[in-house]
Each structure stands twice: as structure tokens, then as C-alpha cells.
Amino acid sequence: TTKLVLAARNTLEKHPDFVMLAPDAKNAFNAQNRRQGITRMCEEIPGLTPITQMGYKEDADIFLTRKVRYQHEDSWLERIKSRNGTQQGDPLGMVHYCCGQKRVLQETREYMESLKQHLYPDDNHAHRTARRQSRDWFMGAYADDLVIVGPPAMVARIYCRYAYLNQLYNGSVFKRAKNVACSMGLSANEVQTSLHRELQELHQLPTQSVDTVIESHRGRNEERTRFSLLVELNDLHFNTHIHGVEGVELLGIPIEKEQSDLLAHTLMLKRLAKTSGTWEKIQPTITSKHQLAQIMQYCLRTRFHHFCRGIRPSRLHSPVKAALQYLKAQHPRDELYQNLPEPLSQDQSIADYIDA
């Protein structure tokens, strides 16, 4: 996960006019077509076929805590069949999902390569420069977390193509729960405006049938950019702030403009407060020094260090006072944050503050 975040952040810093879009799929593992995922999983890893057939030969029952009305009729259900996605707690769930997404990601990457020539076909200085920069276009995924980095025109098209192929091959609509977007050189309003403008242009293209889309996809021609948008533009929103601070959080790691430390410091202080709160709760139950060492080493410190793994070292040495004041102002009635001590000096760094 750290590699994915660092690759996205480094690309944004190299190209300040690029935009990062990280769509968050809602109910991703349960929305994927079970049969298609199992088929592809057994094709990719034949050794899993016996255990897969044992676990999914028949649809499992999900018992409800209360009866529910069936399609507004007089019949009431006490249990329903589990026929989509993977069963809760199945260790094969991640493998099933990734195998089901493999073809979607492969064809989306192929489409991304074709966009370079389609968006910049002319032999002039601007298009030649854009084609050189297109070598740094980035698309990566970790399970259901997709990251797209590039110019707004490319990001909007890849976003929609992925949603379309996900429905085409997996039989499920790629529902957006919360989309995050950011840029190192563009403001939050410019990011919102540029993405919405590109999506509006795509929405005006004619819709093709499934067969035409697949055929044009193989032909690598201009028609490949024309596809159904599959999103409601009125409901589409890109989150560019966290807790009122401009920046986003990707796989638990903050990404913000290079000259700002407020988001990283705020998230670190929130994690510190939660860790301290956990320590206060469990401290009365500790009965031996061995338990104390185990909790400190493997629970609290490991948990906190895992959160800080992707934060740049330079951000750890900048003053913490501004972020501490901002956090307390945002949560005036929350004792968890109000009880955080004041820094020892005006220029005390976030690293020294946490160590103290």
C-alpha cells in the first residue's frame, strides 16, 4: 500500500497540473459477480478449485435478525440466499475479488495507452510535450482502492472506462461512496471544475451497444472513447478536504500540497489522541510488566508507526503548534483532543511532541 501512495504522490509532485482521482467503491466485495469471479479465480489458480467448489457449491443462507417483507407482498422472509460476492470471513475473498478485477484493470490500462495518441494526435509543440508527459500517467490498484493520476481529460475517461468494464465483465455497477481528488498545482475548486467539465463532455457522446464498444476497443480506434457514463453527474462529488483541511487521505496516508503540513499534523495528532485514549482504558487491566511491554510494543507503537509510514521526514520536523490549535478549535467539546498538552516551545516539532 505504501508503494501505491508514494508512486501517486511522486507523480503529482513531478507534474503539478496533474490530478489524482481515487474512487472508493461502495460494498465492493459483495457487489462483484460471484460466479464470474470464481471462474476466473480457478483459471488463474487451479489449485484453489477443490476448496472453492466445497465452499461455493451451494448458495449459503443468511439468517435475518427480523422478518422482512418480500417485494411489498404478504410473504415475509426469515433468511435469504447469499449469491453475490464472497461469504463474510472467507479467506479467499481477497483472491476472488482481485481475480475478478484483473481483466477490468488490464483492458483499462490498454485503453489508457490508446488515449495518448487520441488526445494528442497533432505534431506540434504542445501535443509533443503532452505525449512525453503521458509516460508518467499512472493507474494503480490495491484490492478495491483504485488510483488514477494524469491530466483531467485522461482521468475522467479512465474513471468512466473502469466503471463501464466493471459492469460489463463483473455484472456489477461501480458505485461511488466517496471519491477523493487532489492536485499539487491546482486549487480544490479548479480540480472540481476541470473534472466536471470533462465528464460533461463525455456525457454528451452517443452511447454504444456492448458489442460495438468491445469491437472498437479491440480496434484501438477513435470510437473507443465513446461509452456510457454510468454515473449521475448531479450526484457526483469529489472530496478535496479532510476535516476542513485541503488534502486527501489515500490508504491511510495524507497527501497535501508540498508547502502545507496542516493535514499531516492534524491526522497524526488525532491518531496520537486515540492511541492515548486506548492506553488510558487498558492501563488498569495490566497485571504484569510482560503485558505492559507487549501492549506498548505490538499494539500502540506498531499501530501508530504504521499510520506514519508514508509521511515525509521533512513534515515530522516542522512545528506542531498550528495544527494543535486548529484541532482544538475544531473540537471544542471533545476532551480527547482538548486534553492534548501544549507544546514545550513555539517551534517544537511534531516528532518531538509525540516522543514527549
PDB file of C-alpha atoms in Angstrom, residues 154-349:
ATOM      1  CA  MET A 154      -7.327  11.342 -19.101  1.00  0.00           C
ATOM      2  CA  VAL A 155      -8.507  10.887 -15.503  1.00  0.00           C
ATOM      3  CA  ALA A 156     -12.187  11.377 -16.406  1.00  0.00           C
ATOM      4  CA  ARG A 157     -12.014   8.874 -19.266  1.00  0.00           C
ATOM      5  CA  ILE A 158     -10.170   6.217 -17.295  1.00  0.00           C
ATOM      6  CA  TYR A 159     -12.610   6.673 -14.426  1.00  0.00           C
ATOM      7  CA  CYS A 160     -15.605   6.054 -16.676  1.00  0.00           C
ATOM      8  CA  ARG A 161     -13.969   3.253 -18.653  1.00  0.00           C
ATOM      9  CA  TYR A 162     -13.187   1.360 -15.473  1.00  0.00           C
ATOM     10  CA  ALA A 163     -16.771   1.747 -14.283  1.00  0.00           C
ATOM     11  CA  TYR A 164     -18.103   0.547 -17.630  1.00  0.00           C
ATOM     12  CA  LEU A 165     -15.846  -2.519 -17.861  1.00  0.00           C
ATOM     13  CA  ASN A 166     -16.580  -3.412 -14.261  1.00  0.00           C
ATOM     14  CA  GLN A 167     -20.265  -3.627 -15.100  1.00  0.00           C
ATOM     15  CA  LEU A 168     -19.638  -5.383 -18.400  1.00  0.00           C
ATOM     16  CA  TYR A 169     -17.418  -8.188 -17.076  1.00  0.00           C
ATOM     17  CA  ASN A 170     -18.410  -8.471 -13.421  1.00  0.00           C
ATOM     18  CA  GLY A 171     -22.108  -7.721 -13.723  1.00  0.00           C
ATOM     19  CA  SER A 172     -21.962  -5.048 -11.029  1.00  0.00           C
ATOM     20  CA  VAL A 173     -22.182  -1.292 -11.136  1.00  0.00           C
ATOM     21  CA  PHE A 174     -19.157   0.531  -9.762  1.00  0.00           C
ATOM     22  CA  LYS A 175     -20.918   2.624  -7.126  1.00  0.00           C
ATOM     23  CA  ARG A 176     -19.059   5.594  -5.721  1.00  0.00           C
ATOM     24  CA  ALA A 177     -19.269   6.038  -1.964  1.00  0.00           C
ATOM     25  CA  LYS A 178     -16.700   8.796  -1.641  1.00  0.00           C
ATOM     26  CA  ASN A 179     -14.382   9.945  -4.405  1.00  0.00           C
ATOM     27  CA  VAL A 180     -11.291  11.881  -3.365  1.00  0.00           C
ATOM     28  CA  ALA A 181      -9.386  14.144  -5.740  1.00  0.00           C
ATOM     29  CA  CYS A 182      -6.419  16.458  -5.372  1.00  0.00           C
ATOM     30  CA  SER A 183      -3.605  18.209  -7.226  1.00  0.00           C
ATOM     31  CA  MET A 184      -0.335  19.791  -6.198  1.00  0.00           C
ATOM     32  CA  GLY A 185      -0.667  22.779  -8.532  1.00  0.00           C
ATOM     33  CA  LEU A 186      -4.432  23.244  -8.904  1.00  0.00           C
ATOM     34  CA  SER A 187      -6.745  24.534  -6.202  1.00  0.00           C
ATOM     35  CA  ALA A 188      -9.629  22.439  -4.897  1.00  0.00           C
ATOM     36  CA  ASN A 189     -12.131  24.446  -6.971  1.00  0.00           C
ATOM     37  CA  GLU A 190     -10.022  24.024 -10.113  1.00  0.00           C
ATOM     38  CA  VAL A 191      -9.879  20.263  -9.552  1.00  0.00           C
ATOM     39  CA  GLN A 192     -13.657  20.059  -9.165  1.00  0.00           C
ATOM     40  CA  THR A 193     -14.293  22.272 -12.193  1.00  0.00           C
ATOM     41  CA  SER A 194     -11.872  20.503 -14.530  1.00  0.00           C
ATOM     42  CA  LEU A 195     -13.170  17.019 -13.735  1.00  0.00           C
ATOM     43  CA  HIS A 196     -16.822  18.045 -14.048  1.00  0.00           C
ATOM     44  CA  ARG A 197     -16.120  19.770 -17.363  1.00  0.00           C
ATOM     45  CA  GLU A 198     -14.507  16.634 -18.792  1.00  0.00           C
ATOM     46  CA  LEU A 199     -17.319  14.419 -17.510  1.00  0.00           C
ATOM     47  CA  GLN A 200     -19.922  16.715 -19.049  1.00  0.00           C
ATOM     48  CA  GLU A 201     -18.198  16.403 -22.424  1.00  0.00           C
ATOM     49  CA  LEU A 202     -18.139  12.618 -22.141  1.00  0.00           C
ATOM     50  CA  HIS A 203     -21.788  12.575 -21.148  1.00  0.00           C
ATOM     51  CA  GLN A 204     -22.712  14.226 -24.443  1.00  0.00           C
ATOM     52  CA  LEU A 205     -21.106  11.469 -26.547  1.00  0.00           C
ATOM     53  CA  PRO A 206     -23.503   8.916 -28.079  1.00  0.00           C
ATOM     54  CA  THR A 207     -23.985   5.660 -26.203  1.00  0.00           C
ATOM     55  CA  GLN A 208     -22.929   2.459 -27.967  1.00  0.00           C
ATOM     56  CA  SER A 209     -24.073  -1.087 -27.546  1.00  0.00           C
ATOM     57  CA  VAL A 210     -21.897  -3.539 -25.671  1.00  0.00           C
ATOM     58  CA  ASP A 211     -20.763  -5.356 -28.833  1.00  0.00           C
ATOM     59  CA  THR A 212     -19.766  -2.104 -30.526  1.00  0.00           C
ATOM     60  CA  VAL A 213     -17.754  -0.974 -27.519  1.00  0.00           C
ATOM     61  CA  ILE A 214     -15.843  -4.251 -27.325  1.00  0.00           C
ATOM     62  CA  GLU A 215     -15.156  -4.291 -31.072  1.00  0.00           C
ATOM     63  CA  SER A 216     -13.987  -0.687 -31.105  1.00  0.00           C
ATOM     64  CA  HIS A 217     -11.875  -1.415 -28.021  1.00  0.00           C
ATOM     65  CA  ARG A 218     -10.048  -4.141 -29.918  1.00  0.00           C
ATOM     66  CA  GLY A 219      -9.718  -1.944 -32.980  1.00  0.00           C
ATOM     67  CA  ARG A 220      -7.939   0.765 -30.977  1.00  0.00           C
ATOM     68  CA  ASN A 221      -9.699   3.484 -32.939  1.00  0.00           C
ATOM     69  CA  GLU A 222     -11.249   6.804 -32.085  1.00  0.00           C
ATOM     70  CA  GLU A 223     -14.619   5.319 -31.191  1.00  0.00           C
ATOM     71  CA  ARG A 224     -13.163   3.748 -28.051  1.00  0.00           C
ATOM     72  CA  THR A 225     -13.713   6.942 -26.099  1.00  0.00           C
ATOM     73  CA  ARG A 226     -17.488   6.799 -26.653  1.00  0.00           C
ATOM     74  CA  PHE A 227     -19.154   4.841 -23.917  1.00  0.00           C
ATOM     75  CA  SER A 228     -21.977   5.094 -21.452  1.00  0.00           C
ATOM     76  CA  LEU A 229     -21.024   7.267 -18.496  1.00  0.00           C
ATOM     77  CA  LEU A 230     -22.909   5.170 -15.930  1.00  0.00           C
ATOM     78  CA  VAL A 231     -22.857   7.972 -13.373  1.00  0.00           C
ATOM     79  CA  GLU A 232     -25.294  10.692 -12.412  1.00  0.00           C
ATOM     80  CA  LEU A 233     -23.448  13.974 -12.813  1.00  0.00           C
ATOM     81  CA  ASN A 234     -25.785  15.785 -10.436  1.00  0.00           C
ATOM     82  CA  ASP A 235     -24.828  13.442  -7.590  1.00  0.00           C
ATOM     83  CA  LEU A 236     -21.137  13.196  -8.442  1.00  0.00           C
ATOM     84  CA  HIS A 237     -18.891  14.939  -5.929  1.00  0.00           C
ATOM     85  CA  PHE A 238     -15.155  14.856  -5.361  1.00  0.00           C
ATOM     86  CA  ASN A 239     -13.889  15.300  -1.818  1.00  0.00           C
ATOM     87  CA  THR A 240     -10.873  17.601  -1.749  1.00  0.00           C
ATOM     88  CA  HIS A 241     -10.752  18.342   2.024  1.00  0.00           C
ATOM     89  CA  ILE A 242     -10.443  16.314   5.222  1.00  0.00           C
ATOM     90  CA  HIS A 243     -11.645  17.890   8.470  1.00  0.00           C
ATOM     91  CA  GLY A 244     -11.761  21.236   6.679  1.00  0.00           C
ATOM     92  CA  VAL A 245      -8.115  20.996   5.541  1.00  0.00           C
ATOM     93  CA  GLU A 246      -7.305  20.843   1.830  1.00  0.00           C
ATOM     94  CA  GLY A 247      -5.802  17.458   1.020  1.00  0.00           C
ATOM     95  CA  VAL A 248      -6.831  13.817   0.891  1.00  0.00           C
ATOM     96  CA  GLU A 249      -6.048  10.574   2.650  1.00  0.00           C
ATOM     97  CA  LEU A 250      -5.057   7.636   0.450  1.00  0.00           C
ATOM     98  CA  LEU A 251      -4.794   4.205   2.068  1.00  0.00           C
ATOM     99  CA  GLY A 252      -4.265   5.855   5.435  1.00  0.00           C
ATOM    100  CA  ILE A 253      -1.520   8.246   4.252  1.00  0.00           C
ATOM    101  CA  PRO A 254      -2.177  12.008   3.846  1.00  0.00           C
ATOM    102  CA  ILE A 255      -1.466  13.709   0.520  1.00  0.00           C
ATOM    103  CA  GLU A 256      -1.413  17.509   0.519  1.00  0.00           C
ATOM    104  CA  LYS A 257       0.351  20.374  -1.176  1.00  0.00           C
ATOM    105  CA  GLU A 258       4.101  20.468  -0.696  1.00  0.00           C
ATOM    106  CA  GLN A 259       4.168  23.741   1.242  1.00  0.00           C
ATOM    107  CA  SER A 260       1.497  22.644   3.751  1.00  0.00           C
ATOM    108  CA  ASP A 261       1.851  20.415   6.810  1.00  0.00           C
ATOM    109  CA  LEU A 262      -1.521  21.038   8.433  1.00  0.00           C
ATOM    110  CA  LEU A 263      -3.308  17.896   7.190  1.00  0.00           C
ATOM    111  CA  ALA A 264      -0.469  15.508   8.057  1.00  0.00           C
ATOM    112  CA  HIS A 265      -0.029  17.058  11.516  1.00  0.00           C
ATOM    113  CA  THR A 266      -3.776  17.072  12.204  1.00  0.00           C
ATOM    114  CA  LEU A 267      -4.152  13.400  11.312  1.00  0.00           C
ATOM    115  CA  MET A 268      -1.070  12.499  13.369  1.00  0.00           C
ATOM    116  CA  LEU A 269      -2.450  14.348  16.392  1.00  0.00           C
ATOM    117  CA  LYS A 270      -5.829  12.624  16.021  1.00  0.00           C
ATOM    118  CA  ARG A 271      -4.060   9.253  15.903  1.00  0.00           C
ATOM    119  CA  LEU A 272      -1.979  10.234  18.941  1.00  0.00           C
ATOM    120  CA  ALA A 273      -5.105  11.215  20.880  1.00  0.00           C
ATOM    121  CA  LYS A 274      -6.859   7.945  20.027  1.00  0.00           C
ATOM    122  CA  THR A 275      -3.783   5.933  20.951  1.00  0.00           C
ATOM    123  CA  SER A 276      -3.509   7.774  24.287  1.00  0.00           C
ATOM    124  CA  GLY A 277      -7.210   7.177  24.915  1.00  0.00           C
ATOM    125  CA  THR A 278      -6.775   3.468  24.273  1.00  0.00           C
ATOM    126  CA  TRP A 279      -3.834   3.412  26.671  1.00  0.00           C
ATOM    127  CA  GLU A 280      -5.870   5.070  29.426  1.00  0.00           C
ATOM    128  CA  LYS A 281      -8.636   2.485  29.054  1.00  0.00           C
ATOM    129  CA  ILE A 282      -6.447  -0.610  29.167  1.00  0.00           C
ATOM    130  CA  GLN A 283      -3.908   0.569  31.764  1.00  0.00           C
ATOM    131  CA  PRO A 284      -5.989  -0.501  34.816  1.00  0.00           C
ATOM    132  CA  THR A 285      -6.240  -4.060  33.445  1.00  0.00           C
ATOM    133  CA  ILE A 286      -2.479  -4.596  33.127  1.00  0.00           C
ATOM    134  CA  THR A 287      -1.202  -7.008  35.778  1.00  0.00           C
ATOM    135  CA  SER A 288       2.416  -7.624  34.767  1.00  0.00           C
ATOM    136  CA  LYS A 289       5.374  -5.913  33.136  1.00  0.00           C
ATOM    137  CA  HIS A 290       5.252  -8.511  30.362  1.00  0.00           C
ATOM    138  CA  GLN A 291       1.726  -7.423  29.440  1.00  0.00           C
ATOM    139  CA  LEU A 292       2.844  -3.801  29.572  1.00  0.00           C
ATOM    140  CA  ALA A 293       5.720  -4.466  27.168  1.00  0.00           C
ATOM    141  CA  GLN A 294       3.526  -6.472  24.784  1.00  0.00           C
ATOM    142  CA  ILE A 295       0.847  -3.783  24.615  1.00  0.00           C
ATOM    143  CA  MET A 296       3.307  -0.919  24.210  1.00  0.00           C
ATOM    144  CA  GLN A 297       5.427  -2.666  21.596  1.00  0.00           C
ATOM    145  CA  TYR A 298       2.916  -4.540  19.475  1.00  0.00           C
ATOM    146  CA  CYS A 299      -0.348  -2.650  19.935  1.00  0.00           C
ATOM    147  CA  LEU A 300       0.144   1.050  20.496  1.00  0.00           C
ATOM    148  CA  ARG A 301       3.521   1.803  18.938  1.00  0.00           C
ATOM    149  CA  THR A 302       3.094  -0.505  15.954  1.00  0.00           C
ATOM    150  CA  ARG A 303      -0.362   0.913  15.287  1.00  0.00           C
ATOM    151  CA  PHE A 304       0.917   4.483  15.391  1.00  0.00           C
ATOM    152  CA  HIS A 305       4.074   3.833  13.375  1.00  0.00           C
ATOM    153  CA  HIS A 306       2.034   2.045  10.701  1.00  0.00           C
ATOM    154  CA  PHE A 307      -0.004   5.208  10.255  1.00  0.00           C
ATOM    155  CA  CYS A 308       3.139   7.373   9.930  1.00  0.00           C
ATOM    156  CA  ARG A 309       4.887   5.058   7.474  1.00  0.00           C
ATOM    157  CA  GLY A 310       4.234   7.198   4.390  1.00  0.00           C
ATOM    158  CA  ILE A 311       4.674  10.687   5.825  1.00  0.00           C
ATOM    159  CA  ARG A 312       7.700  12.558   4.547  1.00  0.00           C
ATOM    160  CA  PRO A 313      10.505  13.018   7.138  1.00  0.00           C
ATOM    161  CA  SER A 314      10.537  16.777   6.454  1.00  0.00           C
ATOM    162  CA  ARG A 315       6.955  17.038   7.745  1.00  0.00           C
ATOM    163  CA  LEU A 316       7.991  15.408  11.013  1.00  0.00           C
ATOM    164  CA  HIS A 317      10.382  18.261  11.845  1.00  0.00           C
ATOM    165  CA  SER A 318       8.057  21.229  11.301  1.00  0.00           C
ATOM    166  CA  PRO A 319       6.310  22.969  14.253  1.00  0.00           C
ATOM    167  CA  VAL A 320       3.194  21.327  15.667  1.00  0.00           C
ATOM    168  CA  LYS A 321       1.603  24.350  17.357  1.00  0.00           C
ATOM    169  CA  ALA A 322      -0.595  25.481  14.427  1.00  0.00           C
ATOM    170  CA  ALA A 323      -2.079  22.007  13.917  1.00  0.00           C
ATOM    171  CA  LEU A 324      -2.693  21.583  17.657  1.00  0.00           C
ATOM    172  CA  GLN A 325      -4.552  24.891  17.860  1.00  0.00           C
ATOM    173  CA  TYR A 326      -6.589  24.035  14.759  1.00  0.00           C
ATOM    174  CA  LEU A 327      -7.563  20.607  16.115  1.00  0.00           C
ATOM    175  CA  LYS A 328      -8.713  22.004  19.467  1.00  0.00           C
ATOM    176  CA  ALA A 329     -10.678  24.754  17.725  1.00  0.00           C
ATOM    177  CA  GLN A 330     -12.425  22.198  15.516  1.00  0.00           C
ATOM    178  CA  HIS A 331     -13.382  20.004  18.508  1.00  0.00           C
ATOM    179  CA  PRO A 332     -14.058  22.399  21.413  1.00  0.00           C
ATOM    180  CA  ARG A 333     -16.122  19.847  23.374  1.00  0.00           C
ATOM    181  CA  ASP A 334     -14.077  16.739  22.759  1.00  0.00           C
ATOM    182  CA  GLU A 335     -11.936  16.018  25.813  1.00  0.00           C
ATOM    183  CA  LEU A 336      -9.852  13.545  23.819  1.00  0.00           C
ATOM    184  CA  TYR A 337      -8.343  16.432  21.854  1.00  0.00           C
ATOM    185  CA  GLN A 338      -8.661  19.180  24.453  1.00  0.00           C
ATOM    186  CA  ASN A 339      -6.511  17.155  26.867  1.00  0.00           C
ATOM    187  CA  LEU A 340      -3.559  17.076  24.482  1.00  0.00           C
ATOM    188  CA  PRO A 341      -0.776  19.066  26.204  1.00  0.00           C
ATOM    189  CA  GLU A 342       0.582  22.303  24.793  1.00  0.00           C
ATOM    190  CA  PRO A 343       3.979  22.125  23.026  1.00  0.00           C
ATOM    191  CA  LEU A 344       7.034  22.845  25.139  1.00  0.00           C
ATOM    192  CA  SER A 345       8.077  25.665  22.801  1.00  0.00           C
ATOM    193  CA  GLN A 346       6.776  27.599  19.809  1.00  0.00           C
ATOM    194  CA  ASP A 347       8.941  25.665  17.358  1.00  0.00           C
ATOM    195  CA  GLN A 348       8.635  22.161  18.873  1.00  0.00           C
ATOM    196  CA  SER A 349       8.342  19.651  16.014  1.00  0.00           C
TER     197      SER A 349
END
